[in-house]
């Protein structure tokens, strides 16, 4: 079953990129596609505006579904940023749940539950502004949607933050580990195993779930840090939603932020596995909030290099982001995409005790260096 899906996806990629073909690297293919960076939602007077930010111009087609009534849009030649919020419940009389997912190798599908008639909504695209080079698709719901303010490049609450890789030249030197433990002693460290409970995170080959790997790595890391004298607080220690069973996405993320902020932690680290529609994608990346501190950037750099030393994974760089948990935590914070659960080799490695131990050791080494 999995194999047939894999073959299908491989064929699809071959059809979609006939010139480039299978010899093309992941990077080459992604360069031809538009990355859906984030989804922004604003409400005013029972009107709802949804804006998708894309890295390149996109073509799309819309259609309606019934029972419940939904408006759907397929964006061609696009891929979804791995940690975009995939499901949002809008508190409005005209729009319910909004879901976004990678529908196939080159299509991102957005489905919006709505009770408005065909005349009650409008969908249009906007070209990139010279400053941001972010393209936008705008959905306006509710009568009189034209009264909404003009779409701006940056809404005050959710700034558009293009992902930027840090050049290799600014990456920190590797510092030896011995005697590092004394810096960790007494520090309060919050570890956030990504996803859990009703949210499996990404699902890789052989049904390997991101939420299980992130928990295994986090528990291993908890042991290492505790042994070194740190006070470790976990946002979860079992397969549960942190906020409450089947919590909505933002509520769930806020619950994780609350754990760290209430503890006045010295450091927050969220642990994730990456995923992509092509099984070729692989490697390690870390993220910190684009308007965050140099300490967060340093933490992200050190955790990334620590993981790569241990796992031997490809270096995908430290990147800036707008992810909820690193944006809203008040201490130095980073998010690690340890490796790709969608890559058969990396998925299998991280689904093993050996892989989990190495990943945890790498993150631990990075944290040790951070506190030196
Ligand atoms: Zn994740």
Coordinates of C-alpha atoms and ligand atoms in Angstrom, one line a residue:
X1 CA 0.0 0.0 0.0
X2 CA 2.7 2.4 1.1
X3 CA 4.8 1.3 -1.8
X4 CA 2.1 1.9 -4.3
X5 CA 1.6 5.4 -3.0
X6 CA 5.3 6.0 -3.2
X7 CA 5.4 4.8 -6.8
X8 CA 2.4 6.9 -7.6
X9 CA 4.0 10.0 -6.1
X10 CA 7.3 9.3 -7.9
X11 CA 5.4 9.0 -11.2
X12 CA 3.5 12.2 -10.4
X13 CA 6.7 14.0 -9.8
X14 CA 8.1 12.7 -13.0
X15 CA 5.0 13.9 -14.9
X16 CA 5.0 17.2 -13.2
X17 CA 8.7 17.9 -13.8
X18 CA 9.2 16.1 -17.2
X19 CA 12.2 18.2 -18.2
X20 CA 14.0 18.0 -14.8
X21 CA 13.0 14.3 -14.3
X22 CA 14.2 12.1 -11.5
X23 CA 17.8 13.3 -11.7
X24 CA 16.8 16.7 -10.3
X25 CA 17.6 17.3 -6.6
X26 CA 15.1 18.2 -4.0
X27 CA 16.4 21.8 -4.1
X28 CA 16.1 22.1 -7.8
X29 CA 12.5 20.9 -7.7
X30 CA 11.5 23.2 -4.8
X31 CA 13.1 26.1 -6.7
X32 CA 10.5 25.7 -9.4
X33 CA 7.6 25.6 -6.9
X34 CA 5.9 28.2 -4.8
X35 CA 6.2 27.7 -1.0
X36 CA 3.0 28.5 0.9
X37 CA 4.7 30.4 3.8
X38 CA 1.8 31.2 6.1
X39 CA -1.9 31.7 6.4
X40 CA -3.2 34.9 8.0
X41 CA -6.8 35.3 9.2
X42 CA -8.5 38.5 10.2
X43 CA -12.1 39.1 11.2
X44 CA -14.0 42.4 11.3
X45 CA -17.8 43.0 11.7
X46 CA -18.7 39.4 10.8
X47 CA -16.4 39.5 7.7
X48 CA -13.5 37.2 7.4
X49 CA -10.4 37.7 5.4
X50 CA -7.9 34.9 4.8
X51 CA -4.6 35.6 3.1
X52 CA -2.1 32.9 1.9
X53 CA 1.4 34.1 1.5
X54 CA 3.3 32.4 -1.4
X55 CA 7.0 32.7 -2.4
X56 CA 6.2 32.7 -6.2
X57 CA 3.1 33.5 -8.3
X58 CA 0.6 30.7 -8.3
X59 CA -2.3 29.5 -10.4
X60 CA -5.3 28.1 -8.6
X61 CA -8.8 26.8 -9.2
X62 CA -11.7 27.0 -6.9
X63 CA -14.7 24.7 -6.4
X64 CA -17.5 24.2 -3.9
X65 CA -18.3 21.1 -1.8
X66 CA -21.5 20.5 0.1
X67 CA -22.5 18.8 3.4
X68 CA -21.1 20.8 5.1
X69 CA -20.8 23.7 2.7
X70 CA -17.2 24.4 1.9
X71 CA -15.2 26.5 -0.6
X72 CA -12.1 24.8 -1.7
X73 CA -9.1 26.0 -3.7
X74 CA -6.3 24.0 -5.3
X75 CA -3.0 25.8 -5.7
X76 CA -0.8 24.2 -8.4
X77 CA 2.9 24.1 -8.3
X78 CA 3.0 24.7 -4.6
X79 CA 4.3 23.1 -1.4
X80 CA 3.3 23.8 2.2
X81 CA 5.8 25.1 4.8
X82 CA 6.0 22.1 7.2
X83 CA 4.9 24.0 10.3
X84 CA 2.1 26.1 8.9
X85 CA -1.0 25.8 11.1
X86 CA -3.0 23.2 9.2
X87 CA -6.4 23.6 10.9
X88 CA -7.9 26.8 12.3
X89 CA -11.4 27.3 13.8
X90 CA -12.6 30.8 13.0
X91 CA -14.9 32.5 15.5
X92 CA -17.3 34.0 13.0
X93 CA -20.9 33.5 11.8
X94 CA -19.9 33.0 8.2
X95 CA -16.7 30.9 8.3
X96 CA -16.0 27.8 10.4
X97 CA -13.0 25.6 10.1
X98 CA -10.2 26.3 7.7
X99 CA -7.9 23.4 6.6
X100 CA -4.8 23.5 4.5
X101 CA -2.8 20.5 3.4
X102 CA -0.4 19.2 0.8
X103 CA -3.0 17.4 -1.5
X104 CA -0.5 15.8 -3.8
X105 CA 3.1 16.3 -4.9
X106 CA 2.5 19.8 -6.4
X107 CA -0.9 20.9 -5.1
X108 CA -1.8 22.6 -1.9
X109 CA -5.5 22.4 -1.1
X110 CA -7.3 24.9 1.2
X111 CA -10.8 24.1 2.4
X112 CA -13.0 26.6 4.1
X113 CA -16.2 25.7 5.8
X114 CA -18.7 28.6 5.1
X115 CA -22.4 29.2 5.0
X116 CA -22.2 32.2 2.6
X117 CA -23.7 31.9 -0.9
X118 CA -21.7 32.3 -4.1
X119 CA -22.2 36.0 -4.0
X120 CA -21.0 36.3 -0.5
X121 CA -17.3 35.7 -1.1
X122 CA -14.5 36.7 -3.3
X123 CA -11.2 35.2 -4.1
X124 CA -8.3 37.0 -5.8
X125 CA -4.6 37.1 -6.0
X126 CA -2.2 40.0 -5.5
X127 CA 1.3 40.4 -7.1
X128 CA 4.4 40.7 -4.9
X129 CA 5.3 43.9 -3.3
X130 CA 8.9 44.9 -4.3
X131 CA 10.0 44.9 -0.6
X132 CA 8.8 41.5 0.4
X133 CA 8.5 39.4 -2.8
X134 CA 5.6 37.6 -1.2
X135 CA 2.6 36.8 -3.4
X136 CA -0.8 36.6 -1.9
X137 CA -4.1 34.9 -2.5
X138 CA -6.9 36.6 -0.7
X139 CA -10.3 35.2 0.3
X140 CA -13.0 37.6 1.6
X141 CA -16.1 36.2 3.2
X142 CA -19.2 37.9 4.3
X143 CA -21.5 40.5 2.7
X144 CA -19.9 43.9 2.1
X145 CA -16.4 42.3 2.2
X146 CA -15.2 45.2 0.1
X147 CA -15.4 47.4 3.2
X148 CA -12.4 45.5 4.7
X149 CA -9.2 47.5 4.8
X150 CA -6.8 47.1 1.8
X151 CA -4.6 44.0 2.0
X152 CA -1.3 45.1 3.4
X153 CA 2.1 43.5 3.1
X154 CA 2.3 43.2 6.9
X155 CA -0.6 42.9 9.3
X156 CA 0.5 44.2 12.7
X157 CA -0.2 40.9 14.5
X158 CA 1.3 38.5 11.9
X159 CA 4.2 40.0 10.1
X160 CA 5.3 38.4 6.9
X161 CA 8.7 36.9 7.5
X162 CA 10.4 35.3 4.5
X163 CA 12.5 32.3 5.6
X164 CA 16.2 33.2 5.3
X165 CA 19.0 30.7 5.6
X166 CA 22.0 31.9 7.5
X167 CA 25.1 31.7 5.4
X168 CA 27.7 29.2 6.6
X169 CA 30.2 31.9 7.3
X170 CA 28.3 33.1 10.4
X171 CA 27.8 29.7 11.9
X172 CA 29.5 29.2 15.2
X173 CA 32.7 27.1 15.8
X174 CA 32.2 23.7 17.4
X175 CA 33.2 23.9 21.1
X176 CA 34.4 20.8 22.8
X177 CA 31.9 19.3 25.3
X178 CA 33.9 18.3 28.4
X179 CA 33.2 20.6 31.5
X180 CA 30.1 21.9 29.8
X181 CA 27.8 20.4 32.3
X182 CA 28.4 23.1 34.9
X183 CA 26.8 25.7 32.7
X184 CA 23.6 23.7 32.6
X185 CA 23.3 23.0 36.4
X186 CA 20.3 24.8 37.9
X187 CA 18.9 26.0 34.6
X188 CA 15.2 25.6 33.8
X189 CA 14.8 24.1 30.4
X190 CA 11.4 23.5 28.7
X191 CA 11.3 20.7 26.1
X192 CA 8.3 20.7 23.8
X193 CA 7.8 17.4 22.0
X194 CA 6.0 18.5 18.8
X195 CA 2.4 17.4 18.3
X196 CA 0.7 14.6 20.3
X197 CA -2.7 13.2 21.1
X198 CA -5.2 14.1 18.4
X199 CA -2.4 15.6 16.3
X200 CA 0.0 13.0 14.9
X201 CA 2.1 15.6 13.1
X202 CA 3.6 14.3 9.8
X203 CA 3.2 10.6 9.0
X204 CA 6.1 9.0 7.2
X205 CA 6.6 5.8 5.4
X206 CA 5.4 2.6 7.2
X207 CA 3.0 4.9 9.2
X208 CA 5.8 6.3 11.4
X209 CA 4.3 9.3 13.2
X210 CA 6.1 12.5 14.0
X211 CA 4.5 12.8 17.4
X212 CA 6.0 9.5 18.6
X213 CA 9.5 10.3 17.5
X214 CA 9.5 13.8 19.0
X215 CA 8.4 12.3 22.3
X216 CA 11.0 9.6 22.3
X217 CA 13.8 12.2 21.5
X218 CA 12.4 14.6 24.2
X219 CA 12.4 11.9 26.9
X220 CA 15.9 10.8 26.1
X221 CA 17.0 14.5 26.2
X222 CA 15.2 15.0 29.5
X223 CA 17.3 12.2 31.0
X224 CA 20.6 13.7 29.8
X225 CA 19.7 17.2 31.0
X226 CA 18.4 16.1 34.3
X227 CA 21.6 14.1 34.9
X228 CA 23.6 17.2 34.2
X229 CA 21.6 19.1 37.0
X230 CA 19.1 21.0 34.9
X231 CA 15.5 21.5 35.9
X232 CA 13.6 20.0 32.9
X233 CA 10.0 20.8 32.3
X234 CA 8.2 18.8 29.5
X235 CA 5.1 20.2 27.8
X236 CA 4.0 16.6 27.5
X237 CA 5.4 13.2 28.6
X238 CA 2.9 10.9 26.9
X239 CA 0.8 10.8 23.7
X240 CA -1.7 13.6 24.6
X241 CA -2.8 17.0 23.5
X242 CA -1.3 19.6 25.9
X243 CA -4.3 21.9 26.2
X244 CA -7.1 19.4 26.3
X245 CA -8.2 16.4 24.2
X246 CA -8.7 17.4 20.6
X247 CA -7.7 21.0 21.2
X248 CA -7.7 23.5 18.4
X249 CA -4.3 24.3 16.9
X250 CA -3.7 27.7 18.4
X251 CA -5.1 26.7 21.8
X252 CA -2.7 23.8 21.7
X253 CA 0.3 25.9 20.8
X254 CA -0.6 28.5 23.4
X255 CA -0.7 25.8 26.1
X256 CA 2.9 24.9 25.2
X257 CA 3.9 28.5 25.4
X258 CA 2.2 28.9 28.7
X259 CA 4.2 26.1 30.2
X260 CA 7.5 27.9 29.3
X261 CA 6.4 31.4 30.2
X262 CA 4.9 30.4 33.6
X263 CA 8.1 28.5 34.5
X264 CA 10.2 31.6 33.5
X265 CA 12.4 29.1 31.8
X266 CA 16.0 29.9 30.7
X267 CA 15.5 28.1 27.4
X268 CA 12.6 26.7 25.3
X269 CA 13.2 24.1 22.6
X270 CA 10.4 22.6 20.4
X271 CA 11.3 19.3 18.8
X272 CA 9.8 18.3 15.4
X273 CA 10.4 16.1 12.4
X274 CA 10.2 17.6 8.9
X275 CA 8.1 16.3 6.1
X276 CA 7.8 16.9 2.4
X277 CA 5.7 15.4 -0.5
X278 CA 8.8 14.0 -2.1
X279 CA 10.6 11.3 -0.1
X280 CA 13.9 12.6 -1.4
X281 CA 13.9 15.6 0.9
X282 CA 16.2 15.1 3.9
X283 CA 18.4 16.9 6.4
X284 CA 18.3 18.9 9.6
X285 CA 17.2 22.5 10.1
X286 CA 16.4 24.7 13.1
X287 CA 14.3 27.8 13.4
X288 CA 14.1 30.9 15.6
X289 CA 11.6 33.8 15.5
X290 CA 12.6 36.4 12.9
X291 CA 12.3 39.2 15.4
X292 CA 13.8 37.2 18.1
X293 CA 17.1 37.7 20.0
X294 CA 20.7 36.8 19.1
X295 CA 20.5 34.3 21.9
X296 CA 17.7 32.4 20.1
X297 CA 19.7 32.5 16.9
X298 CA 22.7 31.1 18.7
X299 CA 20.7 28.4 20.4
X300 CA 19.2 27.4 17.0
X301 CA 22.7 27.3 15.4
X302 CA 24.2 25.2 18.2
X303 CA 21.3 22.7 18.4
X304 CA 21.4 22.2 14.6
X305 CA 25.2 21.6 14.5
X306 CA 24.9 19.3 17.5
X307 CA 22.3 17.1 15.7
X308 CA 24.2 17.0 12.5
X309 CA 27.4 15.9 14.3
X310 CA 25.6 13.0 15.8
X311 CA 23.2 11.9 13.0
X312 CA 25.4 12.8 10.0
X313 CA 22.4 14.5 8.4
X314 CA 22.5 17.1 5.6
X315 CA 22.7 20.7 6.8
X316 CA 19.7 22.7 5.8
X317 CA 20.7 25.7 7.8
X318 CA 19.3 27.8 10.6
X319 CA 16.2 29.8 9.4
X320 CA 14.0 32.5 10.7
X321 CA 10.3 31.9 11.1
X322 CA 7.0 33.1 12.4
X323 CA 6.1 29.9 14.3
X324 CA 3.8 30.3 17.2
X325 CA 5.8 28.6 19.9
X326 CA 9.0 30.4 19.3
X327 CA 7.3 33.7 18.7
X328 CA 5.3 33.8 21.9
X329 CA 7.8 32.4 24.4
X330 CA 9.6 35.0 26.3
X331 CA 13.0 33.3 26.7
X332 CA 15.6 32.2 24.1
X333 CA 13.7 29.7 22.0
X334 CA 14.3 27.5 19.0
X335 CA 12.5 24.8 17.0
X336 CA 14.4 21.9 15.6
X337 CA 13.3 19.9 12.5
X338 CA 15.6 16.9 13.4
X339 CA 15.2 15.1 10.1
X340 CA 12.6 14.1 7.6
X341 CA 10.0 11.6 8.7
X342 CA 8.9 11.4 5.0
X343 CA 12.4 10.2 3.9
X344 CA 12.6 6.4 4.3
X345 CA 16.2 6.4 5.5
X346 CA 15.8 9.2 8.0
X347 CA 12.4 8.1 9.1
X348 CA 13.7 4.6 9.9
X349 CA 16.8 5.9 11.7
X350 CA 14.8 8.2 13.9
X351 CA 12.3 5.4 14.6
X352 CA 15.1 3.4 16.1
X353 CA 16.6 3.6 19.6
X354 CA 20.0 4.3 18.1
X355 CA 18.6 7.2 16.1
X356 CA 16.7 8.6 19.0
X357 CA 19.7 8.5 21.3
X358 CA 22.0 10.2 18.7
X359 CA 19.4 12.9 18.1
X360 CA 19.0 13.6 21.9
X361 CA 22.8 13.6 22.4
X362 CA 23.2 16.1 19.6
X363 CA 20.6 18.4 21.0
X364 CA 22.1 18.0 24.5
X365 CA 25.6 18.9 23.2
X366 CA 24.1 22.0 21.5
X367 CA 22.4 23.1 24.7
X368 CA 25.6 22.5 26.7
X369 CA 27.5 24.7 24.3
X370 CA 24.8 27.3 24.5
X371 CA 25.2 27.6 28.3
X372 CA 29.0 27.7 28.2
Ligands
LIG1 ZN1 6.0 19.2 13.4

